[in-house]
Coordinates of C-alpha atoms and ligand atoms in Angstrom, one line a residue:
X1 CA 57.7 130.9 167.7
X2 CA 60.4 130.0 170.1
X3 CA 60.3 129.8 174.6
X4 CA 62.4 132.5 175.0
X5 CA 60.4 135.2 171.9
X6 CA 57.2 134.2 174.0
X7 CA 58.9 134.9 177.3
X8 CA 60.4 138.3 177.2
X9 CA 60.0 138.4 180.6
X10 CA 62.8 135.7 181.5
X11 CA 65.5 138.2 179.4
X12 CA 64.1 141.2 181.5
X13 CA 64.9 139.5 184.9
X14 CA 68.2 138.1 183.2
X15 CA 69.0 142.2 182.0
X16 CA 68.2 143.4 185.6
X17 CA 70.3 140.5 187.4
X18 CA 72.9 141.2 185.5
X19 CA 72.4 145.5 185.6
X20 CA 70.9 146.0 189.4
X21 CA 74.0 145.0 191.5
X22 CA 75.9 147.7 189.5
X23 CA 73.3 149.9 189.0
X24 CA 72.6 149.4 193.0
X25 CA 75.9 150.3 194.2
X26 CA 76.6 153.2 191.9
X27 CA 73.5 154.9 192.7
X28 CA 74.4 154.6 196.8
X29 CA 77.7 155.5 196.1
X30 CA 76.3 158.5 194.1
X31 CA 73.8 159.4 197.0
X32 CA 76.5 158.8 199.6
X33 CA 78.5 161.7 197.3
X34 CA 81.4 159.3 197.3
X35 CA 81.5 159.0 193.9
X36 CA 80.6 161.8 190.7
X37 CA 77.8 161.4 188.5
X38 CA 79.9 161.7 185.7
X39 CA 81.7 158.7 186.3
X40 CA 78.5 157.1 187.9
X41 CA 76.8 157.6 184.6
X42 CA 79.2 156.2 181.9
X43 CA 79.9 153.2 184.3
X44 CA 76.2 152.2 184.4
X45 CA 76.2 152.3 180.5
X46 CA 79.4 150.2 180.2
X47 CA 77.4 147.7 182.5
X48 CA 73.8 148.3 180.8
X49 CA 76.1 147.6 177.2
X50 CA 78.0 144.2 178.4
X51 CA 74.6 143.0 180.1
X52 CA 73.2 143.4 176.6
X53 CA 76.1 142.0 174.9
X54 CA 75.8 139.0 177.4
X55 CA 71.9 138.4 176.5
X56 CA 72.5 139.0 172.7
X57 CA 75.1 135.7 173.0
X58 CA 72.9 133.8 174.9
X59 CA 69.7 134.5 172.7
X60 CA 72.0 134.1 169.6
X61 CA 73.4 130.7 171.2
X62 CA 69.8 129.4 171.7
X63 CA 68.3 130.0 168.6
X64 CA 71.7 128.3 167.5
X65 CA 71.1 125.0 169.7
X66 CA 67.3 125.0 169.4
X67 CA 67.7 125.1 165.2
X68 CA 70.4 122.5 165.7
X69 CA 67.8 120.1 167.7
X70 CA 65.3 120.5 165.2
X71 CA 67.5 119.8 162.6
X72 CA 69.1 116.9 164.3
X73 CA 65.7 115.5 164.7
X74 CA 65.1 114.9 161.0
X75 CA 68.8 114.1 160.1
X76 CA 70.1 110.6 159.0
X77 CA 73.2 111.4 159.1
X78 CA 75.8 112.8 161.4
X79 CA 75.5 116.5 161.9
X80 CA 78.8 118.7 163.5
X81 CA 77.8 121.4 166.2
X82 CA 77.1 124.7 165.6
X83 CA 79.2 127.8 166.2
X84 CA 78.1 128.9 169.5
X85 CA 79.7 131.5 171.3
X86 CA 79.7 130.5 174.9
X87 CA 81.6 127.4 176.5
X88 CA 78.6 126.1 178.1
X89 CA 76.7 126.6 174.8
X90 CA 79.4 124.2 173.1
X91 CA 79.5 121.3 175.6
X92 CA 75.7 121.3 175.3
X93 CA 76.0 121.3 171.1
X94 CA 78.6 118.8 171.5
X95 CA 76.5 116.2 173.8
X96 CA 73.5 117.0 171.3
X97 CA 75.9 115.7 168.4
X98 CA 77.2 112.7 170.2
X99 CA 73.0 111.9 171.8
X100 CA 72.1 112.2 167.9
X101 CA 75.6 109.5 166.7
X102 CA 73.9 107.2 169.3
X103 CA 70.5 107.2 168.4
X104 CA 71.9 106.6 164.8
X105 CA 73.9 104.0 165.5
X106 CA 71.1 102.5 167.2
X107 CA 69.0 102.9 164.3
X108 CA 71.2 101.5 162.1
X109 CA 71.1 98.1 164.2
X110 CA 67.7 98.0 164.6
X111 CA 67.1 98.4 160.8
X112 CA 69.6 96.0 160.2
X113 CA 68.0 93.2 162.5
X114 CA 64.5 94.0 160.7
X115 CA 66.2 93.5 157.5
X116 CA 67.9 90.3 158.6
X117 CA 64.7 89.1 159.9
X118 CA 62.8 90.0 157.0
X119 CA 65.2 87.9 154.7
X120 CA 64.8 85.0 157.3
X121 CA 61.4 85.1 156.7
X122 CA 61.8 85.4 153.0
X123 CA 63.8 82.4 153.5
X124 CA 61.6 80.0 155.3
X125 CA 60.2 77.1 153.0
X126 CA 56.6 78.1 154.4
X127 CA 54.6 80.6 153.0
X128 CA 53.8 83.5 155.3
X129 CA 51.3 86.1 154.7
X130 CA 50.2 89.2 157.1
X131 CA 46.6 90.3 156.3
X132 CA 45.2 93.7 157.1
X133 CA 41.7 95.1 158.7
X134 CA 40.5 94.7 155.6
X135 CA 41.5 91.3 154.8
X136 CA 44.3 92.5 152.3
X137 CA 47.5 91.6 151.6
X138 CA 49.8 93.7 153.5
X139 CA 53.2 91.2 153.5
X140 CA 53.7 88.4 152.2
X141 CA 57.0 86.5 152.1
X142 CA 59.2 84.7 148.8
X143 CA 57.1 81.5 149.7
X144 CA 53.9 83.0 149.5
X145 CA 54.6 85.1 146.4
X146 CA 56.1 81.9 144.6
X147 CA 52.5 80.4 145.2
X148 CA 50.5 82.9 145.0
X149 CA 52.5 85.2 142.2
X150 CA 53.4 88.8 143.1
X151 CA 50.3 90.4 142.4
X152 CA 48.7 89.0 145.5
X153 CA 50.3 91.7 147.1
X154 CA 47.9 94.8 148.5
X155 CA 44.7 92.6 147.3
X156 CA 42.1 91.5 149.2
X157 CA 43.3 87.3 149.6
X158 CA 39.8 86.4 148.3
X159 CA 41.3 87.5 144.7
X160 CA 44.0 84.7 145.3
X161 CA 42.8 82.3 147.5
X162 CA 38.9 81.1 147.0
X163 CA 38.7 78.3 149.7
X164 CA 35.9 79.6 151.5
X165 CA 36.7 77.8 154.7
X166 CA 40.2 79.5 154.9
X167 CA 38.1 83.3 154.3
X168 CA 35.7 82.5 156.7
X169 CA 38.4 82.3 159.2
X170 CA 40.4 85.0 158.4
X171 CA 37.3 87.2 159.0
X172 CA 36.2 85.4 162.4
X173 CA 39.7 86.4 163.5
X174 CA 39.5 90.3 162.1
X175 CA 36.8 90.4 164.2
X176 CA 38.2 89.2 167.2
X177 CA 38.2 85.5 167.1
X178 CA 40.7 82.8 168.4
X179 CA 43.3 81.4 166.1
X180 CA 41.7 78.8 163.9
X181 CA 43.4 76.1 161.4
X182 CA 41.4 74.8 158.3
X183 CA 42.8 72.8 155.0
X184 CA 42.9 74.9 151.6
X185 CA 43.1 72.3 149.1
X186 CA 44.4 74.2 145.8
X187 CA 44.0 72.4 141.9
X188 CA 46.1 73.9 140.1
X189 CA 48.5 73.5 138.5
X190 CA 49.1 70.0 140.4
X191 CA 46.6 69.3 143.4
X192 CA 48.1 70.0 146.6
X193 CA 47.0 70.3 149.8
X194 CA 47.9 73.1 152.8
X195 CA 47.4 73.3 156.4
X196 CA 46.4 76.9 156.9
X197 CA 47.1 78.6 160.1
X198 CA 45.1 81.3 160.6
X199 CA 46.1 84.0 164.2
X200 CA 45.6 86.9 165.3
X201 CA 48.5 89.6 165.0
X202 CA 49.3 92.7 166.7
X203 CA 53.0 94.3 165.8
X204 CA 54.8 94.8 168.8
X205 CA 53.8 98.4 170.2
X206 CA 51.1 98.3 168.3
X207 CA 48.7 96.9 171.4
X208 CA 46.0 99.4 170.7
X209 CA 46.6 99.6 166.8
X210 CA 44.0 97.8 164.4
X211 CA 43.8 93.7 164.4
X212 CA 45.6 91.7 161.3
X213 CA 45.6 88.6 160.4
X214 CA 49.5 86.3 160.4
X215 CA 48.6 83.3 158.1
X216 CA 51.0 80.4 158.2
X217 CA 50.5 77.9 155.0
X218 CA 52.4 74.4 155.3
X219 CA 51.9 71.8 152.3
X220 CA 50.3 68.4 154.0
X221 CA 49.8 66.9 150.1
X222 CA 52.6 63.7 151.0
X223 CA 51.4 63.5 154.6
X224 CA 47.6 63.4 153.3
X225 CA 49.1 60.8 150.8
X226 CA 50.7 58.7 153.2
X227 CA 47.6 58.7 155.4
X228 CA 45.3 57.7 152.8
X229 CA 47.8 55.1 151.4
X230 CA 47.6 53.1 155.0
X231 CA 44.4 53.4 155.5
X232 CA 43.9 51.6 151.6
X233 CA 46.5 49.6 152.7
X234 CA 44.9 48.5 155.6
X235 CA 41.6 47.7 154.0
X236 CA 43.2 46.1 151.1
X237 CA 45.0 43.9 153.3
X238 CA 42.4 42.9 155.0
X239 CA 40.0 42.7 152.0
X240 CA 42.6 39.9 150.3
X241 CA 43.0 38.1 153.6
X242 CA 39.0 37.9 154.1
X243 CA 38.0 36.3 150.2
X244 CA 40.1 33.3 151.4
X245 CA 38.9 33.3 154.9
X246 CA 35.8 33.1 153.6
X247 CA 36.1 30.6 151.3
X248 CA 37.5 28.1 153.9
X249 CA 34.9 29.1 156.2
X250 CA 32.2 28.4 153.6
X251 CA 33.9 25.1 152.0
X252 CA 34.3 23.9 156.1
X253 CA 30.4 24.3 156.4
X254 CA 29.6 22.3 154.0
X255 CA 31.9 19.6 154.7
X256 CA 31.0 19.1 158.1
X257 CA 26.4 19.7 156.9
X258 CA 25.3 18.9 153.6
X259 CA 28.6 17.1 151.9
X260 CA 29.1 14.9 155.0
X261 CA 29.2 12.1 153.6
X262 CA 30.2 12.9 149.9
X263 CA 33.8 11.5 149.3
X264 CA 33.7 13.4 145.7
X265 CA 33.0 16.5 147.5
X266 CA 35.6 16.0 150.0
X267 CA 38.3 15.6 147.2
X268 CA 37.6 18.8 145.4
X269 CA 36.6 21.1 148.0
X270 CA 40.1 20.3 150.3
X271 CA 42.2 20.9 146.6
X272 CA 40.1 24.0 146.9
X273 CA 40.6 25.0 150.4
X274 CA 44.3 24.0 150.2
X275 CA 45.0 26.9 147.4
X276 CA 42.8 29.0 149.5
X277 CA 45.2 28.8 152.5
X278 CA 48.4 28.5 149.9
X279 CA 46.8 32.1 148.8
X280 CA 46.5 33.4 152.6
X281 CA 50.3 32.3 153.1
X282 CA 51.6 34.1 149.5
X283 CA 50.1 36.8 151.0
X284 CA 51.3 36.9 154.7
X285 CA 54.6 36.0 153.6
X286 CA 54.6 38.6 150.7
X287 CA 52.8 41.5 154.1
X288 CA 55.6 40.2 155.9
X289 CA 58.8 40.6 153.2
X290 CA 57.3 43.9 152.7
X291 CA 57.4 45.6 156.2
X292 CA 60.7 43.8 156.7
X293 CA 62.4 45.5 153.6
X294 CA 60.4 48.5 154.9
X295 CA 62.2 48.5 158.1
X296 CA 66.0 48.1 156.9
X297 CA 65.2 50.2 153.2
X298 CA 67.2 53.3 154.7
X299 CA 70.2 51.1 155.4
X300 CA 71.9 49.6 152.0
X301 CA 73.4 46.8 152.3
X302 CA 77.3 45.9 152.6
X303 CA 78.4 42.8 151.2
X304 CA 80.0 42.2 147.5
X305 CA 77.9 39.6 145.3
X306 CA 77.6 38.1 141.5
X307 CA 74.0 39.0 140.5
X308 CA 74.6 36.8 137.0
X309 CA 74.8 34.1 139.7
X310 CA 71.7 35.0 141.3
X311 CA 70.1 35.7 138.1
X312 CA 71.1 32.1 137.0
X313 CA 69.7 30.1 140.2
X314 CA 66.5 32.2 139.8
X315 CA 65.9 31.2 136.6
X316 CA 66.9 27.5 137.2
X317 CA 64.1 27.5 140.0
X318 CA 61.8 29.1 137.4
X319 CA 62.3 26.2 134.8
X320 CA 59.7 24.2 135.6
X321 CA 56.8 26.7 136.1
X322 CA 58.2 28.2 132.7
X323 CA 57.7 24.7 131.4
X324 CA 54.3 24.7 132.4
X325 CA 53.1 27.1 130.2
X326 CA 55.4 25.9 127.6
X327 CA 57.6 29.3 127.9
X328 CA 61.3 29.3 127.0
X329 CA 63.7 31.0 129.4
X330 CA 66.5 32.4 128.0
X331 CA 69.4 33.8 129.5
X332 CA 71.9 37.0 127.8
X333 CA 74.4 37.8 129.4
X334 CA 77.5 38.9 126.5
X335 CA 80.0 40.0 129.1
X336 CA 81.1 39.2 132.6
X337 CA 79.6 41.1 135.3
X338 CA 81.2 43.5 138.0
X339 CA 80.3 42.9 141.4
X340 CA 77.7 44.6 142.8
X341 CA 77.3 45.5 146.9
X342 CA 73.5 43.6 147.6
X343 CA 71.9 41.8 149.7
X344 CA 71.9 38.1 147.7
X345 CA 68.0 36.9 149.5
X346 CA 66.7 40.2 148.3
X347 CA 68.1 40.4 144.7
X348 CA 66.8 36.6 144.4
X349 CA 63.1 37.9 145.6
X350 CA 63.5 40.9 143.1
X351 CA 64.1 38.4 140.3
X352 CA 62.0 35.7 141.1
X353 CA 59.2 37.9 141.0
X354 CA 60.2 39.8 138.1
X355 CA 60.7 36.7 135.5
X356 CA 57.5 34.7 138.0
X357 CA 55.6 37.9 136.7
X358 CA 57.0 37.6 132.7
X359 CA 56.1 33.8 132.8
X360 CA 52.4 34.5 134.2
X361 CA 51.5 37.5 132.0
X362 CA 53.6 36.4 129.0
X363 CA 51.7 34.3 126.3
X364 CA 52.3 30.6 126.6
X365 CA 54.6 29.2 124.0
X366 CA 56.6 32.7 124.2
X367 CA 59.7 33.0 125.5
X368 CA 61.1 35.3 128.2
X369 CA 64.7 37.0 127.8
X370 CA 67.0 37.6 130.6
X371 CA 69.2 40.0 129.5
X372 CA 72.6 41.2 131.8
X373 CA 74.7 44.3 131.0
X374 CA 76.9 46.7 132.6
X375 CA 77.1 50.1 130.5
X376 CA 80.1 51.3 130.6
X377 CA 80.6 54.1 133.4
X378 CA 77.5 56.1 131.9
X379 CA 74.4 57.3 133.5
X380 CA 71.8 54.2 133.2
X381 CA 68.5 55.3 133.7
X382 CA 70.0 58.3 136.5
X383 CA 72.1 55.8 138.8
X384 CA 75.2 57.6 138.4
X385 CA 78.4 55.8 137.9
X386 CA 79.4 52.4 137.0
X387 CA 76.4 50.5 137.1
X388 CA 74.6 46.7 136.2
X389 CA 71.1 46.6 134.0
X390 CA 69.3 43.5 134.1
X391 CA 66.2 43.2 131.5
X392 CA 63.2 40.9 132.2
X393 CA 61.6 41.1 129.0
X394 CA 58.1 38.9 127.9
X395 CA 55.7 38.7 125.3
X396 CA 52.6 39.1 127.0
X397 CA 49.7 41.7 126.6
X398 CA 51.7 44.5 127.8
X399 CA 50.6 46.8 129.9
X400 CA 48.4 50.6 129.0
X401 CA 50.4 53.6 129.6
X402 CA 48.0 54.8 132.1
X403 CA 49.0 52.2 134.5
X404 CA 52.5 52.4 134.7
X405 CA 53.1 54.8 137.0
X406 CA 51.0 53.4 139.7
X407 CA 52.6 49.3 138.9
X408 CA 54.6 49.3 142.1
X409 CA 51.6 50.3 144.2
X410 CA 50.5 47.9 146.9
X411 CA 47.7 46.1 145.7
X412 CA 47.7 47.6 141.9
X413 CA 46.7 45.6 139.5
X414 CA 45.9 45.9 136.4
X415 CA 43.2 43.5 135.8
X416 CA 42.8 42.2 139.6
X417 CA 40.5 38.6 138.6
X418 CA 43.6 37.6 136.2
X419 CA 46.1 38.7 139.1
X420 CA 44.4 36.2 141.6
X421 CA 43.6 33.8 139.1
X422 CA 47.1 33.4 138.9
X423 CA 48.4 33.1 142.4
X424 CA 49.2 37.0 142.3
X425 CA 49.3 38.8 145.4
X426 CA 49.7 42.5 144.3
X427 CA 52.3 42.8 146.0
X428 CA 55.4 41.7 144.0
X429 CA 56.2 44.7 142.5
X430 CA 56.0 46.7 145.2
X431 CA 58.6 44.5 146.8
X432 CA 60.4 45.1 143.5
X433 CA 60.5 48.7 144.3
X434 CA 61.3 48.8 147.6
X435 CA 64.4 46.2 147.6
X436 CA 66.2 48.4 144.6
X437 CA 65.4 51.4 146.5
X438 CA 67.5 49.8 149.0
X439 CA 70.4 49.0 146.7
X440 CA 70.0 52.8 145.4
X441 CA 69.2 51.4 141.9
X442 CA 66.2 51.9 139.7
X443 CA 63.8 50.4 138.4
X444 CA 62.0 51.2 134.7
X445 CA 59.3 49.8 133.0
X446 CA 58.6 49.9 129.6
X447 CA 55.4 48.3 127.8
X448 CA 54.0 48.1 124.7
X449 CA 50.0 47.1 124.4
X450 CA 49.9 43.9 122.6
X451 CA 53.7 43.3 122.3
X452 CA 55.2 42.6 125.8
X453 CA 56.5 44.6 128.4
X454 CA 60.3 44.9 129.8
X455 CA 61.1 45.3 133.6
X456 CA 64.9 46.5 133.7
X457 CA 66.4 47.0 137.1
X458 CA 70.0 49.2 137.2
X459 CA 71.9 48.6 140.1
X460 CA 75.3 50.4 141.0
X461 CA 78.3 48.2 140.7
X462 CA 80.6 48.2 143.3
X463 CA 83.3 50.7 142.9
X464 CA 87.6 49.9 143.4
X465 CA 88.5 52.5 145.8
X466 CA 92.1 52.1 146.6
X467 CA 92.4 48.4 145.6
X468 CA 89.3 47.9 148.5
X469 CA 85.6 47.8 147.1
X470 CA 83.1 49.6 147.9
X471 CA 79.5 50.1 147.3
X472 CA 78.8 52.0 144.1
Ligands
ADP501 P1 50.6 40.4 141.1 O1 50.8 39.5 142.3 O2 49.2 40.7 140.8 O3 51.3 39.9 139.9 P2 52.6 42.4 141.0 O4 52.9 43.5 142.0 O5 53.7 41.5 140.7 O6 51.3 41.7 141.5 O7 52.1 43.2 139.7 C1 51.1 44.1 139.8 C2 50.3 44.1 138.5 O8 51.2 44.6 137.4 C3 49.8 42.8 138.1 O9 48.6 42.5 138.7 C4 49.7 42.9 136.6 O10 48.5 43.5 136.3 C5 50.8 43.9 136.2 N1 52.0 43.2 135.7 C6 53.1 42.9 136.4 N2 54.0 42.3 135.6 C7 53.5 42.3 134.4 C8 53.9 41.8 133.1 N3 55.1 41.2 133.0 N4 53.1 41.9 132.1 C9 51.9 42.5 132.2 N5 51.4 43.0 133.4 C10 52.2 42.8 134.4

């Protein structure tokens, strides 16, 4: 039912507004005898006719705009004015149809700013999930689903997630707790670990609607890595500096008490306490090559040099402990070498502890093979482009699969008593690693349990670029 069916009155007042001034005169003018009744009469019924003509076009006009409103209301699209029959009638239709373009073309922005937002959110790296009263799914963005899979979606996150720490908080907040962050540590299918950010969410507008729950998930796995791997570096730093220490400290006791006066003892415990502190040195100077390539590793070095050259003077310097366990260096190199942009101190370190490691861990009377070649413009083990190989192979124990991977660890050994039996340090390969990182190269290691194990390291050669060189 419409204002004006419910109000009859209003048309009454309307019909005698527009009658009574007529009606009015021609009666007094009909009293007054100035006028007949027969003309009073059919005048009167003209009026009382147009005054109902007037209120039929004006009803007919309202229903007109009222349906027109209530249509608008629902309507998406763009909807032309109805035929109305006064002028008043139309410039309120039209201003109804332009009020309705602009509320559409509003619309239109505002949905297109949520849908550009929405694909942001898709977009972030972060997963990003919106939780309802009831601790279910309601949103969840492409991050979230790539972890999760899609069928976390409208689920309760317990069916997904089973940290108990990270449900605990999304139901203190639900009920009106602060924002809370725990870790959510997740084992399949590779361990990883998340920061979860867990905070109370009310959409915009919304200020009296129920509470949810925004949950922001960021993987921590490398940073929890990195922390643990300083904290073991730290105590395996200090743990290799303290054997010695205490050593000397021991061997000094005795030296100055009980073997006071024991030349003998003298003799063997200084040769002792002399590779004690030779150890300590290795050591600091190894600590001390390390956080120096460390600090430049980022910046590759510039300058053009002949790593057959370096390769050679290594080796010459290695002669003699090679000799000492009767182990034959021998040195292939079938073609000449292009030049390679290094850093010459580094590359010697890299080799020097690659063929120092081949001679220690290689069986005595063996021999170790140098081996230099440059494949030919293809990929060598993924450093693209021309590029320089050089092979430290032995013929030692080898070394287990298992270990491989972890080689160029700080502090890894394999079988730690033989390592520091032999001067090692733990260290060398990890400066290995770090200086070819440097030169963008790579390093591979390939082993075979009671046959030997090779150490290749691929550098890019230096590339011609318009009759200049330049690093590779
Ligand atoms: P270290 O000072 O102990 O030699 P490295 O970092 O040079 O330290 O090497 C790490 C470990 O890798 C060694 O302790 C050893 O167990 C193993 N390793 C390195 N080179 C060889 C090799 N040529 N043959 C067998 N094992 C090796």
């Amino acid at each position: 039912m419409r204002w004006y069916e419910v109000r009859p009155v209003r048309f009454v007042i309307i019909g005698v507004a527009l009658v009574g001034p007529t009606a009015s005169i021609l009666l007094a003018l009909l009293l007054a005898g100035h006028v007949d009744a027969l003309i009073a009469l059919p005048a009167l019924l003209v009026n009382v006719a147009v005054a109902v003509a007037i209120l039929r076009m004006i009803q007919s006009d309202t229903r007109r705009l009222t349906d027109y409103a209530e249509v608008l209301g629902e309507a998406s699209a763009p909807l032309p004015p109805p035929e109305v029959a006064s002028v008043t009638a139309e410039f309120i239709a039209s201003a109804m149809a332009r009020a309705h373009q602009g509320w559409l073309d509003r619309e239109s922005r505002d949905a297109g700013r949520a849908g550009l937002f929405e694909a942001v959110i898709d977009q972030l790296p972060d997963p990003v999930i919106l939780l309802g009263q009831g601790r279910e799914v309601q949103r969840a963005n492409q991050a979230a689903r790539n972890l999760f899979g899609d069928r976390i979606m409208a689920r309760d996150l317990a069916s997904t997630v089973r940290t108990p720490s990270l449900l605990e908080a999304a139901d203190a907040v639900l009920a009106g707790g602060a924002s809370r962050s725990v870790e959510v540590l997740l084992p399949v299918p590779v361990e990883r670990t998340l920061q979860a950010r867990v905070k109370p969410f009310r959409p915009p507008g919304e200020e009296n609607g129920p509470l949810l729950v925004l949950l922001t998930l960021h993987d921590i796995t490398m940073l929890k890595r990195a922390e643990q791997m300083r904290a073991d570096f730290v105590a395996n730093a200090s743990h290799e500096l303290r054997t010695p220490l205490a050593a000397l400290i021991g061997f000094i006791e005795t030296l100055r008490g009980p073997a006071k006066d024991d030349p003998a003892a003298h003799e063997r415990f200084l040769g002792i306490m002399f590779d004690q502190s030779n150890r300590m040195s290795r050591l600091v100077n190894d600590l001390l090559s390390l956080s120096r390539i460390e600090m430049d590793e980022h910046s590759p070095p510039t300058t053009e040099i002949d790593v057959a050259k370096i390769v050679r003077n290594v080796a010459a310097t290695l002669e003699l402990r090679a000799a000492s366990r009767k182990v034959k260096l021998r040195l292939e190199q079938p073609e000449p070498m292009p030049p390679v942009v290094g850093d010459e101190d580094q590359l010697s370190q890299v080799f020097q502890n690659l063929i120092d490691n081949a001679i220690k861990y290689g069986k005595e009377q063996t021999e170790v093979t140098v081996a230099l070649t440059a494949p030919v413009n293809g990929k060598a083990g993924s450093v693209r482009g021309p590029a320089i190989m050089v092979a430290v192979t032995d013929r030692g124990d080898g070394i287990a699969r298992t270990h491989l991977p972890r080689l160029t660890e700080r502090f890894y050994r394999v079988d730690p008593a033989r390592s520091r039996a032999l001067g090692g340090t733990g260290l060398g390969l990890a400066i290995v690693k770090h200086i070819v990182n440097r030169h963008r190269g790579r390093l591979i290691i390939d082993s075979e349990v009671g046959k030997g194990s090779t150490f290749t390291v691929v550098l890019p050669a230096a590339k011609v670029v318009e009759g200049k060189r330049e690093a590779g």
